[in-house]
Amino acid sequence: YEQNIYFFFREFFFNLGFEHSIFSIFFVNFRIIQTFIMGYSINHINMADKIESIKDLKPQMSKINLIGIVIEVVTRYLTKDNHDIRLFRIADRTGTINVCIYDEPGTYIQTGDICRLTRCYTSTHKGSLTVYLGRNGKITKIGEFCMSFVESPNMSEPDPSYQMAAMNS
């Protein structure tokens, strides 16, 4: 993808009669603008990381990666230790799930943001499956508003089997 952009602009500039140095300055600035607008650089995304589908999530999964759009800010509260906890509902093409984010990373997330979550884990609370962004986890905004998604199934709907498993452990 990036190589195609490079060759397109290189040919464009050379056909207009610009020198190579002018093109080099343009392309470096293009990369800076691309990083600023998109909120990430293509080089910083490891495409080898497996992206999980929301519908495939189960309790006690770890080191999972997700891409989804924030469709709702469910709740926000402070713990007695003064930690800011935010619960978001995200969606992809396969379903929705609640995501719990502690402290600063959650303050920047808004409805409509398309986010990449890396190194997350799943757990249940009161029978509801939830994704947690742990200490080693990372959330990155990679876009906004334009992502196809479905609102069903909601993987965070209370599931009696999760409640029974929690009681037996």
mmCIF file of N, CA and C in Angstrom, residues 51-67 92-98 120-124 128-132 153-157 162:
data_model
loop_
_atom_site.group_PDB
_atom_site.id
_atom_site.type_symbol
_atom_site.label_atom_id
_atom_site.label_comp_id
_atom_site.label_asym_id
_atom_site.label_seq_id
_atom_site.Cartn_x
_atom_site.Cartn_y
_atom_site.Cartn_z
ATOM 1 N N ILE A 51 -5.897 -10.649 14.957
ATOM 2 C CA ILE A 51 -7.013 -9.840 15.427
ATOM 3 C C ILE A 51 -8.180 -10.788 15.680
ATOM 4 N N GLU A 52 -8.650 -10.807 16.908
ATOM 5 C CA GLU A 52 -9.772 -11.673 17.274
ATOM 6 C C GLU A 52 -11.089 -11.039 16.840
ATOM 7 N N SER A 53 -12.045 -11.870 16.487
ATOM 8 C CA SER A 53 -13.417 -11.418 16.268
ATOM 9 C C SER A 53 -14.116 -11.409 17.615
ATOM 10 N N ILE A 54 -14.957 -10.427 17.835
ATOM 11 C CA ILE A 54 -15.635 -10.314 19.127
ATOM 12 C C ILE A 54 -16.469 -11.554 19.422
ATOM 13 N N LYS A 55 -17.122 -12.106 18.421
ATOM 14 C CA LYS A 55 -17.984 -13.273 18.666
ATOM 15 C C LYS A 55 -17.204 -14.507 19.129
ATOM 16 N N ASP A 56 -15.891 -14.524 18.887
ATOM 17 C CA ASP A 56 -15.061 -15.674 19.261
ATOM 18 C C ASP A 56 -14.449 -15.557 20.651
ATOM 19 N N LEU A 57 -14.724 -14.469 21.357
ATOM 20 C CA LEU A 57 -14.130 -14.277 22.681
ATOM 21 C C LEU A 57 -14.792 -15.174 23.717
ATOM 22 N N LYS A 58 -13.973 -15.683 24.610
ATOM 23 C CA LYS A 58 -14.408 -16.554 25.709
ATOM 24 C C LYS A 58 -13.757 -16.052 26.993
ATOM 25 N N PRO A 59 -14.265 -16.471 28.155
ATOM 26 C CA PRO A 59 -13.627 -16.075 29.418
ATOM 27 C C PRO A 59 -12.197 -16.608 29.521
ATOM 28 N N GLN A 60 -11.379 -15.862 30.226
ATOM 29 C CA GLN A 60 -9.992 -16.240 30.543
ATOM 30 C C GLN A 60 -9.056 -16.280 29.337
ATOM 31 N N MET A 61 -9.367 -15.539 28.283
ATOM 32 C CA MET A 61 -8.432 -15.413 27.163
ATOM 33 C C MET A 61 -7.427 -14.316 27.516
ATOM 34 N N SER A 62 -6.195 -14.455 27.035
ATOM 35 C CA SER A 62 -5.191 -13.428 27.315
ATOM 36 C C SER A 62 -4.424 -13.087 26.045
ATOM 37 N N LYS A 63 -3.748 -11.968 26.092
ATOM 38 C CA LYS A 63 -2.940 -11.471 24.974
ATOM 39 C C LYS A 63 -3.746 -11.415 23.681
ATOM 40 N N ILE A 64 -4.955 -10.903 23.778
ATOM 41 C CA ILE A 64 -5.800 -10.801 22.592
ATOM 42 C C ILE A 64 -5.689 -9.400 21.998
ATOM 43 N N ASN A 65 -5.951 -9.319 20.712
ATOM 44 C CA ASN A 65 -5.938 -8.059 19.974
ATOM 45 C C ASN A 65 -7.292 -7.896 19.306
ATOM 46 N N LEU A 66 -7.842 -6.695 19.385
ATOM 47 C CA LEU A 66 -9.148 -6.404 18.804
ATOM 48 C C LEU A 66 -9.088 -5.106 18.018
ATOM 49 N N ILE A 67 -9.948 -4.990 17.027
ATOM 50 C CA ILE A 67 -10.206 -3.711 16.376
ATOM 51 C C ILE A 67 -11.713 -3.539 16.398
ATOM 52 N N ASP A 92 -17.598 -4.894 16.271
ATOM 53 C CA ASP A 92 -16.957 -5.172 14.987
ATOM 54 C C ASP A 92 -18.009 -5.828 14.099
ATOM 55 N N ARG A 93 -17.594 -6.510 13.053
ATOM 56 C CA ARG A 93 -18.551 -7.124 12.125
ATOM 57 C C ARG A 93 -19.207 -8.379 12.682
ATOM 58 N N THR A 94 -18.764 -8.807 13.888
ATOM 59 C CA THR A 94 -19.283 -10.064 14.429
ATOM 60 C C THR A 94 -20.084 -9.905 15.710
ATOM 61 N N GLY A 95 -20.020 -8.748 16.369
ATOM 62 C CA GLY A 95 -20.750 -8.567 17.621
ATOM 63 C C GLY A 95 -20.234 -7.391 18.425
ATOM 64 N N THR A 96 -20.710 -7.306 19.679
ATOM 65 C CA THR A 96 -20.288 -6.232 20.579
ATOM 66 C C THR A 96 -19.824 -6.826 21.901
ATOM 67 N N ILE A 97 -19.041 -6.038 22.645
ATOM 68 C CA ILE A 97 -18.577 -6.457 23.964
ATOM 69 C C ILE A 97 -18.194 -5.220 24.763
ATOM 70 N N ASN A 98 -18.281 -5.333 26.080
ATOM 71 C CA ASN A 98 -17.843 -4.250 26.954
ATOM 72 C C ASN A 98 -16.333 -4.320 27.140
ATOM 73 N N CYS A 120 -4.818 -7.505 25.440
ATOM 74 C CA CYS A 120 -5.930 -7.434 26.391
ATOM 75 C C CYS A 120 -6.222 -8.824 26.936
ATOM 76 N N TYR A 121 -7.133 -8.884 27.891
ATOM 77 C CA TYR A 121 -7.576 -10.177 28.399
ATOM 78 C C TYR A 121 -9.070 -10.107 28.683
ATOM 79 N N THR A 122 -9.692 -11.280 28.770
ATOM 80 C CA THR A 122 -11.122 -11.343 29.064
ATOM 81 C C THR A 122 -11.341 -11.955 30.435
ATOM 82 N N SER A 123 -12.424 -11.542 31.040
ATOM 83 C CA SER A 123 -12.838 -12.093 32.323
ATOM 84 C C SER A 123 -14.338 -11.872 32.455
ATOM 85 N N THR A 124 -14.924 -12.478 33.472
ATOM 86 C CA THR A 124 -16.351 -12.274 33.712
ATOM 87 C C THR A 124 -16.546 -11.556 35.035
ATOM 88 N N SER A 128 -21.075 -11.489 33.214
ATOM 89 C CA SER A 128 -20.918 -10.772 31.944
ATOM 90 C C SER A 128 -19.468 -10.833 31.476
ATOM 91 N N LEU A 129 -19.276 -11.213 30.240
ATOM 92 C CA LEU A 129 -17.942 -11.259 29.646
ATOM 93 C C LEU A 129 -17.478 -9.833 29.354
ATOM 94 N N THR A 130 -16.251 -9.518 29.755
ATOM 95 C CA THR A 130 -15.700 -8.174 29.569
ATOM 96 C C THR A 130 -14.248 -8.283 29.131
ATOM 97 N N VAL A 131 -13.836 -7.359 28.267
ATOM 98 C CA VAL A 131 -12.435 -7.240 27.859
ATOM 99 C C VAL A 131 -11.789 -6.195 28.756
ATOM 100 N N TYR A 132 -10.598 -6.512 29.253
ATOM 101 C CA TYR A 132 -9.853 -5.590 30.107
ATOM 102 C C TYR A 132 -8.547 -5.213 29.430
ATOM 103 N N PRO A 153 -24.417 -10.450 18.139
ATOM 104 C CA PRO A 153 -24.708 -10.673 19.553
ATOM 105 C C PRO A 153 -23.891 -9.743 20.457
ATOM 106 N N ASN A 154 -24.489 -9.416 21.598
ATOM 107 C CA ASN A 154 -23.781 -8.665 22.634
ATOM 108 C C ASN A 154 -23.130 -9.700 23.540
ATOM 109 N N MET A 155 -21.825 -9.859 23.411
ATOM 110 C CA MET A 155 -21.106 -10.882 24.172
ATOM 111 C C MET A 155 -21.046 -10.569 25.664
ATOM 112 N N SER A 156 -21.432 -9.353 26.046
ATOM 113 C CA SER A 156 -21.429 -8.979 27.459
ATOM 114 C C SER A 156 -22.785 -9.166 28.127
ATOM 115 N N GLU A 157 -23.746 -9.704 27.394
ATOM 116 C CA GLU A 157 -25.023 -10.041 28.036
ATOM 117 C C GLU A 157 -24.752 -11.081 29.112
ATOM 118 N N TYR A 162 -21.571 -18.606 32.808
ATOM 119 C CA TYR A 162 -20.432 -17.889 33.384
ATOM 120 C C TYR A 162 -20.616 -17.727 34.889
#
